[in-house]
């Protein structure tokens, strides 16, 4: 993550935490993140992983794109996976639609925490083979195939085979009452 994006992510994270009236310690505990790490992320001096940002977004009850400051092109990574935000749209009814380009290294597996009730993911595989979906119920897809699931439970993405996999991921989040405060 470049320094400008890291600073924007940190500022958005701090602003969202304050709107929710949470201390650094309270958010860190909710998200399972170290208090010092959270402080460094908020100050733009530490690059968070994809897993860490998802944990923070979940604890705050906001879509991941909110913490990425809706910056198209922002990339976030965890071991074996890179997600690039292509678009984020908040509709008048409060529904948020996020679109990401995912790159999974060969054999990589990325677990993801639950995103909340009513959140639906659509994964269009563009290259390679992927196994994805709710934990214990993952299904396989190849180029041109789509997987869809409600992500209110833990779920995972796994690249199959010895080549990288790429996919377009769309996440549709329903309006949440407290989203209007942002």
PDB file of C-alpha atoms in Angstrom:
ATOM      1  CA  UNK A   1       0.000   0.000   0.000  1.00  0.00           C
ATOM      2  CA  UNK A   2       1.488   3.326  -0.954  1.00  0.00           C
ATOM      3  CA  UNK A   3       1.928   5.971   1.781  1.00  0.00           C
ATOM      4  CA  UNK A   4      -0.929   8.183   0.517  1.00  0.00           C
ATOM      5  CA  UNK A   5      -3.392   5.280   0.543  1.00  0.00           C
ATOM      6  CA  UNK A   6      -2.136   4.149   3.971  1.00  0.00           C
ATOM      7  CA  UNK A   7      -2.728   7.672   5.310  1.00  0.00           C
ATOM      8  CA  UNK A   8      -6.234   7.798   3.776  1.00  0.00           C
ATOM      9  CA  UNK A   9      -7.090   4.353   5.185  1.00  0.00           C
ATOM     10  CA  UNK A  10      -5.815   5.398   8.615  1.00  0.00           C
ATOM     11  CA  UNK A  11      -7.820   8.627   8.582  1.00  0.00           C
ATOM     12  CA  UNK A  12     -11.005   6.842   7.460  1.00  0.00           C
ATOM     13  CA  UNK A  13     -10.518   4.152  10.099  1.00  0.00           C
ATOM     14  CA  UNK A  14     -10.024   6.719  12.866  1.00  0.00           C
ATOM     15  CA  UNK A  15     -13.047   8.762  11.683  1.00  0.00           C
ATOM     16  CA  UNK A  16     -15.297   5.691  11.540  1.00  0.00           C
ATOM     17  CA  UNK A  17     -14.131   4.525  14.978  1.00  0.00           C
ATOM     18  CA  UNK A  18     -14.852   7.962  16.464  1.00  0.00           C
ATOM     19  CA  UNK A  19     -18.311   8.151  14.837  1.00  0.00           C
ATOM     20  CA  UNK A  20     -19.043   4.806  16.479  1.00  0.00           C
ATOM     21  CA  UNK A  21     -17.791   6.246  19.828  1.00  0.00           C
ATOM     22  CA  UNK A  22     -15.190   3.498  20.260  1.00  0.00           C
ATOM     23  CA  UNK A  23     -11.804   3.884  21.878  1.00  0.00           C
ATOM     24  CA  UNK A  24      -8.731   2.400  20.214  1.00  0.00           C
ATOM     25  CA  UNK A  25      -8.706  -0.291  22.909  1.00  0.00           C
ATOM     26  CA  UNK A  26     -12.390  -1.159  22.437  1.00  0.00           C
ATOM     27  CA  UNK A  27     -12.090  -1.484  18.646  1.00  0.00           C
ATOM     28  CA  UNK A  28      -8.856  -3.451  18.943  1.00  0.00           C
ATOM     29  CA  UNK A  29     -10.541  -5.910  21.323  1.00  0.00           C
ATOM     30  CA  UNK A  30     -13.636  -6.273  19.093  1.00  0.00           C
ATOM     31  CA  UNK A  31     -11.520  -6.898  16.000  1.00  0.00           C
ATOM     32  CA  UNK A  32      -8.878  -9.086  17.658  1.00  0.00           C
ATOM     33  CA  UNK A  33      -6.135  -6.655  16.644  1.00  0.00           C
ATOM     34  CA  UNK A  34      -3.361  -5.331  18.861  1.00  0.00           C
ATOM     35  CA  UNK A  35      -3.976  -1.848  20.253  1.00  0.00           C
ATOM     36  CA  UNK A  36      -0.525  -0.668  19.141  1.00  0.00           C
ATOM     37  CA  UNK A  37      -1.062  -2.086  15.644  1.00  0.00           C
ATOM     38  CA  UNK A  38      -4.417  -0.327  15.367  1.00  0.00           C
ATOM     39  CA  UNK A  39      -2.856   2.960  16.453  1.00  0.00           C
ATOM     40  CA  UNK A  40      -0.098   2.572  13.840  1.00  0.00           C
ATOM     41  CA  UNK A  41      -2.673   1.791  11.114  1.00  0.00           C
ATOM     42  CA  UNK A  42      -4.729   4.851  12.078  1.00  0.00           C
ATOM     43  CA  UNK A  43      -1.596   7.005  11.886  1.00  0.00           C
ATOM     44  CA  UNK A  44      -0.699   5.617   8.445  1.00  0.00           C
ATOM     45  CA  UNK A  45       2.634   4.164   9.550  1.00  0.00           C
ATOM     46  CA  UNK A  46       1.630   0.496   9.293  1.00  0.00           C
ATOM     47  CA  UNK A  47       0.201  -1.296   6.275  1.00  0.00           C
ATOM     48  CA  UNK A  48      -2.704  -3.487   7.372  1.00  0.00           C
ATOM     49  CA  UNK A  49      -3.283  -6.882   5.798  1.00  0.00           C
ATOM     50  CA  UNK A  50      -6.519  -7.754   4.037  1.00  0.00           C
ATOM     51  CA  UNK A  51      -7.457  -9.954   6.999  1.00  0.00           C
ATOM     52  CA  UNK A  52      -6.827  -7.147   9.491  1.00  0.00           C
ATOM     53  CA  UNK A  53      -8.886  -4.615   7.528  1.00  0.00           C
ATOM     54  CA  UNK A  54     -11.754  -7.099   7.165  1.00  0.00           C
ATOM     55  CA  UNK A  55     -11.669  -7.716  10.927  1.00  0.00           C
ATOM     56  CA  UNK A  56     -11.758  -3.959  11.588  1.00  0.00           C
ATOM     57  CA  UNK A  57     -14.531  -3.369   9.033  1.00  0.00           C
ATOM     58  CA  UNK A  58     -16.563  -6.183  10.597  1.00  0.00           C
ATOM     59  CA  UNK A  59     -16.077  -4.830  14.109  1.00  0.00           C
ATOM     60  CA  UNK A  60     -17.172  -1.381  12.904  1.00  0.00           C
ATOM     61  CA  UNK A  61     -20.091  -2.737  10.880  1.00  0.00           C
ATOM     62  CA  UNK A  62     -18.992  -1.131   7.601  1.00  0.00           C
ATOM     63  CA  UNK A  63     -18.021  -2.464   4.161  1.00  0.00           C
ATOM     64  CA  UNK A  64     -14.292  -2.885   3.519  1.00  0.00           C
ATOM     65  CA  UNK A  65     -14.455  -0.152   0.837  1.00  0.00           C
ATOM     66  CA  UNK A  66     -15.393   2.351   3.561  1.00  0.00           C
ATOM     67  CA  UNK A  67     -12.009   1.817   5.195  1.00  0.00           C
ATOM     68  CA  UNK A  68     -10.278   1.984   1.805  1.00  0.00           C
ATOM     69  CA  UNK A  69     -11.813   5.474   1.507  1.00  0.00           C
ATOM     70  CA  UNK A  70     -13.597   4.239  -1.642  1.00  0.00           C
ATOM     71  CA  UNK A  71     -10.332   4.790  -3.538  1.00  0.00           C
ATOM     72  CA  UNK A  72     -10.492   2.880  -6.817  1.00  0.00           C
ATOM     73  CA  UNK A  73      -7.150   1.186  -7.380  1.00  0.00           C
ATOM     74  CA  UNK A  74      -6.383   0.762  -3.674  1.00  0.00           C
ATOM     75  CA  UNK A  75      -4.739  -2.602  -3.115  1.00  0.00           C
ATOM     76  CA  UNK A  76      -4.748  -4.601   0.066  1.00  0.00           C
ATOM     77  CA  UNK A  77      -3.037  -7.955   0.546  1.00  0.00           C
ATOM     78  CA  UNK A  78      -2.571 -10.904   2.853  1.00  0.00           C
ATOM     79  CA  UNK A  79      -0.254 -13.844   2.245  1.00  0.00           C
ATOM     80  CA  UNK A  80      -1.186 -15.367  -1.129  1.00  0.00           C
ATOM     81  CA  UNK A  81      -3.954 -12.881  -2.031  1.00  0.00           C
ATOM     82  CA  UNK A  82      -4.190  -9.338  -3.372  1.00  0.00           C
ATOM     83  CA  UNK A  83      -7.485  -7.448  -3.664  1.00  0.00           C
ATOM     84  CA  UNK A  84      -7.697  -4.277  -5.752  1.00  0.00           C
ATOM     85  CA  UNK A  85     -10.771  -2.098  -5.297  1.00  0.00           C
ATOM     86  CA  UNK A  86     -12.230  -1.353  -8.722  1.00  0.00           C
ATOM     87  CA  UNK A  87     -15.396   0.452  -7.640  1.00  0.00           C
ATOM     88  CA  UNK A  88     -17.518   1.195  -4.588  1.00  0.00           C
ATOM     89  CA  UNK A  89     -21.012   2.613  -4.833  1.00  0.00           C
ATOM     90  CA  UNK A  90     -23.404   3.542  -2.063  1.00  0.00           C
ATOM     91  CA  UNK A  91     -26.952   3.725  -3.387  1.00  0.00           C
ATOM     92  CA  UNK A  92     -29.638   6.104  -2.107  1.00  0.00           C
ATOM     93  CA  UNK A  93     -31.230   3.272  -0.085  1.00  0.00           C
ATOM     94  CA  UNK A  94     -27.922   2.712   1.767  1.00  0.00           C
ATOM     95  CA  UNK A  95     -26.979  -0.468  -0.095  1.00  0.00           C
ATOM     96  CA  UNK A  96     -23.243  -0.637  -0.831  1.00  0.00           C
ATOM     97  CA  UNK A  97     -21.774  -2.501  -3.805  1.00  0.00           C
ATOM     98  CA  UNK A  98     -18.017  -3.115  -3.847  1.00  0.00           C
ATOM     99  CA  UNK A  99     -16.127  -4.562  -6.829  1.00  0.00           C
ATOM    100  CA  UNK A 100     -12.638  -6.048  -6.403  1.00  0.00           C
ATOM    101  CA  UNK A 101     -10.121  -7.774  -8.652  1.00  0.00           C
ATOM    102  CA  UNK A 102      -8.684 -10.722  -6.709  1.00  0.00           C
ATOM    103  CA  UNK A 103      -5.358 -12.388  -7.425  1.00  0.00           C
ATOM    104  CA  UNK A 104      -4.634 -15.675  -5.629  1.00  0.00           C
ATOM    105  CA  UNK A 105      -1.180 -17.245  -5.745  1.00  0.00           C
ATOM    106  CA  UNK A 106      -1.020 -20.938  -6.686  1.00  0.00           C
ATOM    107  CA  UNK A 107      -2.287 -23.030  -3.773  1.00  0.00           C
ATOM    108  CA  UNK A 108      -3.134 -19.961  -1.675  1.00  0.00           C
ATOM    109  CA  UNK A 109      -6.041 -20.156   0.770  1.00  0.00           C
ATOM    110  CA  UNK A 110      -7.592 -17.055   2.284  1.00  0.00           C
ATOM    111  CA  UNK A 111     -10.120 -17.413   5.108  1.00  0.00           C
ATOM    112  CA  UNK A 112     -12.516 -14.519   5.601  1.00  0.00           C
ATOM    113  CA  UNK A 113     -14.593 -13.558   8.604  1.00  0.00           C
ATOM    114  CA  UNK A 114     -18.355 -13.130   8.423  1.00  0.00           C
ATOM    115  CA  UNK A 115     -19.416  -9.811   6.889  1.00  0.00           C
ATOM    116  CA  UNK A 116     -22.843  -9.483   8.482  1.00  0.00           C
ATOM    117  CA  UNK A 117     -26.423 -10.444   7.727  1.00  0.00           C
ATOM    118  CA  UNK A 118     -27.633  -9.985   4.166  1.00  0.00           C
ATOM    119  CA  UNK A 119     -24.169  -9.463   2.659  1.00  0.00           C
ATOM    120  CA  UNK A 120     -23.898 -11.410  -0.611  1.00  0.00           C
ATOM    121  CA  UNK A 121     -20.734 -12.165  -2.580  1.00  0.00           C
ATOM    122  CA  UNK A 122     -20.523 -12.979  -6.293  1.00  0.00           C
ATOM    123  CA  UNK A 123     -17.205 -14.365  -7.559  1.00  0.00           C
ATOM    124  CA  UNK A 124     -16.570 -14.498 -11.328  1.00  0.00           C
ATOM    125  CA  UNK A 125     -13.433 -16.525 -12.049  1.00  0.00           C
ATOM    126  CA  UNK A 126     -11.459 -15.052 -14.947  1.00  0.00           C
ATOM    127  CA  UNK A 127      -8.312 -17.220 -14.802  1.00  0.00           C
ATOM    128  CA  UNK A 128      -7.370 -20.486 -13.103  1.00  0.00           C
ATOM    129  CA  UNK A 129      -9.568 -22.503 -10.770  1.00  0.00           C
ATOM    130  CA  UNK A 130     -10.932 -21.442  -7.413  1.00  0.00           C
ATOM    131  CA  UNK A 131     -12.726 -23.148  -4.563  1.00  0.00           C
ATOM    132  CA  UNK A 132     -14.726 -20.630  -2.554  1.00  0.00           C
ATOM    133  CA  UNK A 133     -17.796 -20.071  -0.405  1.00  0.00           C
ATOM    134  CA  UNK A 134     -19.018 -20.610   3.140  1.00  0.00           C
ATOM    135  CA  UNK A 135     -16.648 -22.727   5.253  1.00  0.00           C
ATOM    136  CA  UNK A 136     -17.435 -26.407   4.827  1.00  0.00           C
ATOM    137  CA  UNK A 137     -19.619 -25.716   1.774  1.00  0.00           C
ATOM    138  CA  UNK A 138     -17.092 -24.304  -0.701  1.00  0.00           C
ATOM    139  CA  UNK A 139     -17.608 -25.069  -4.396  1.00  0.00           C
ATOM    140  CA  UNK A 140     -15.250 -25.022  -7.362  1.00  0.00           C
ATOM    141  CA  UNK A 141     -15.316 -22.752 -10.405  1.00  0.00           C
ATOM    142  CA  UNK A 142     -13.137 -22.092 -13.429  1.00  0.00           C
ATOM    143  CA  UNK A 143     -12.872 -19.339 -16.053  1.00  0.00           C
ATOM    144  CA  UNK A 144     -16.256 -17.822 -16.886  1.00  0.00           C
ATOM    145  CA  UNK A 145     -18.020 -19.502 -13.961  1.00  0.00           C
ATOM    146  CA  UNK A 146     -19.608 -17.678 -11.052  1.00  0.00           C
ATOM    147  CA  UNK A 147     -20.084 -18.586  -7.395  1.00  0.00           C
ATOM    148  CA  UNK A 148     -22.572 -16.780  -5.149  1.00  0.00           C
ATOM    149  CA  UNK A 149     -23.073 -17.037  -1.386  1.00  0.00           C
ATOM    150  CA  UNK A 150     -24.323 -15.100   1.603  1.00  0.00           C
ATOM    151  CA  UNK A 151     -21.261 -14.141   3.607  1.00  0.00           C
ATOM    152  CA  UNK A 152     -22.896 -13.868   7.026  1.00  0.00           C
ATOM    153  CA  UNK A 153     -20.637 -16.758   8.095  1.00  0.00           C
ATOM    154  CA  UNK A 154     -16.936 -17.440   7.719  1.00  0.00           C
ATOM    155  CA  UNK A 155     -15.928 -18.277   4.179  1.00  0.00           C
ATOM    156  CA  UNK A 156     -12.770 -18.863   2.187  1.00  0.00           C
ATOM    157  CA  UNK A 157     -11.104 -18.573  -1.201  1.00  0.00           C
ATOM    158  CA  UNK A 158      -8.567 -21.125  -2.433  1.00  0.00           C
ATOM    159  CA  UNK A 159      -6.577 -21.174  -5.656  1.00  0.00           C
ATOM    160  CA  UNK A 160      -6.468 -24.668  -7.140  1.00  0.00           C
ATOM    161  CA  UNK A 161      -3.669 -26.014  -9.291  1.00  0.00           C
ATOM    162  CA  UNK A 162      -0.204 -24.699  -9.986  1.00  0.00           C
ATOM    163  CA  UNK A 163      -1.115 -21.412 -11.670  1.00  0.00           C
ATOM    164  CA  UNK A 164      -2.409 -18.188 -10.146  1.00  0.00           C
ATOM    165  CA  UNK A 165      -6.143 -17.583 -10.136  1.00  0.00           C
ATOM    166  CA  UNK A 166      -7.902 -14.297 -10.780  1.00  0.00           C
ATOM    167  CA  UNK A 167     -11.497 -13.338 -10.201  1.00  0.00           C
ATOM    168  CA  UNK A 168     -13.806 -10.367  -9.977  1.00  0.00           C
ATOM    169  CA  UNK A 169     -15.520 -10.221  -6.587  1.00  0.00           C
ATOM    170  CA  UNK A 170     -18.686  -8.202  -6.051  1.00  0.00           C
ATOM    171  CA  UNK A 171     -19.889  -7.689  -2.474  1.00  0.00           C
ATOM    172  CA  UNK A 172     -23.402  -6.314  -1.945  1.00  0.00           C
ATOM    173  CA  UNK A 173     -24.087  -5.065   1.591  1.00  0.00           C
ATOM    174  CA  UNK A 174     -27.563  -3.981   2.676  1.00  0.00           C
ATOM    175  CA  UNK A 175     -28.094  -0.698   4.440  1.00  0.00           C
ATOM    176  CA  UNK A 176     -27.325  -0.648   8.149  1.00  0.00           C
ATOM    177  CA  UNK A 177     -29.101   1.894  10.335  1.00  0.00           C
ATOM    178  CA  UNK A 178     -25.859   3.418  11.605  1.00  0.00           C
ATOM    179  CA  UNK A 179     -24.390   3.738   8.072  1.00  0.00           C
ATOM    180  CA  UNK A 180     -26.261   7.021   7.761  1.00  0.00           C
ATOM    181  CA  UNK A 181     -23.910   8.604  10.352  1.00  0.00           C
ATOM    182  CA  UNK A 182     -20.882   8.410   8.075  1.00  0.00           C
TER     183      UNK A 182
END
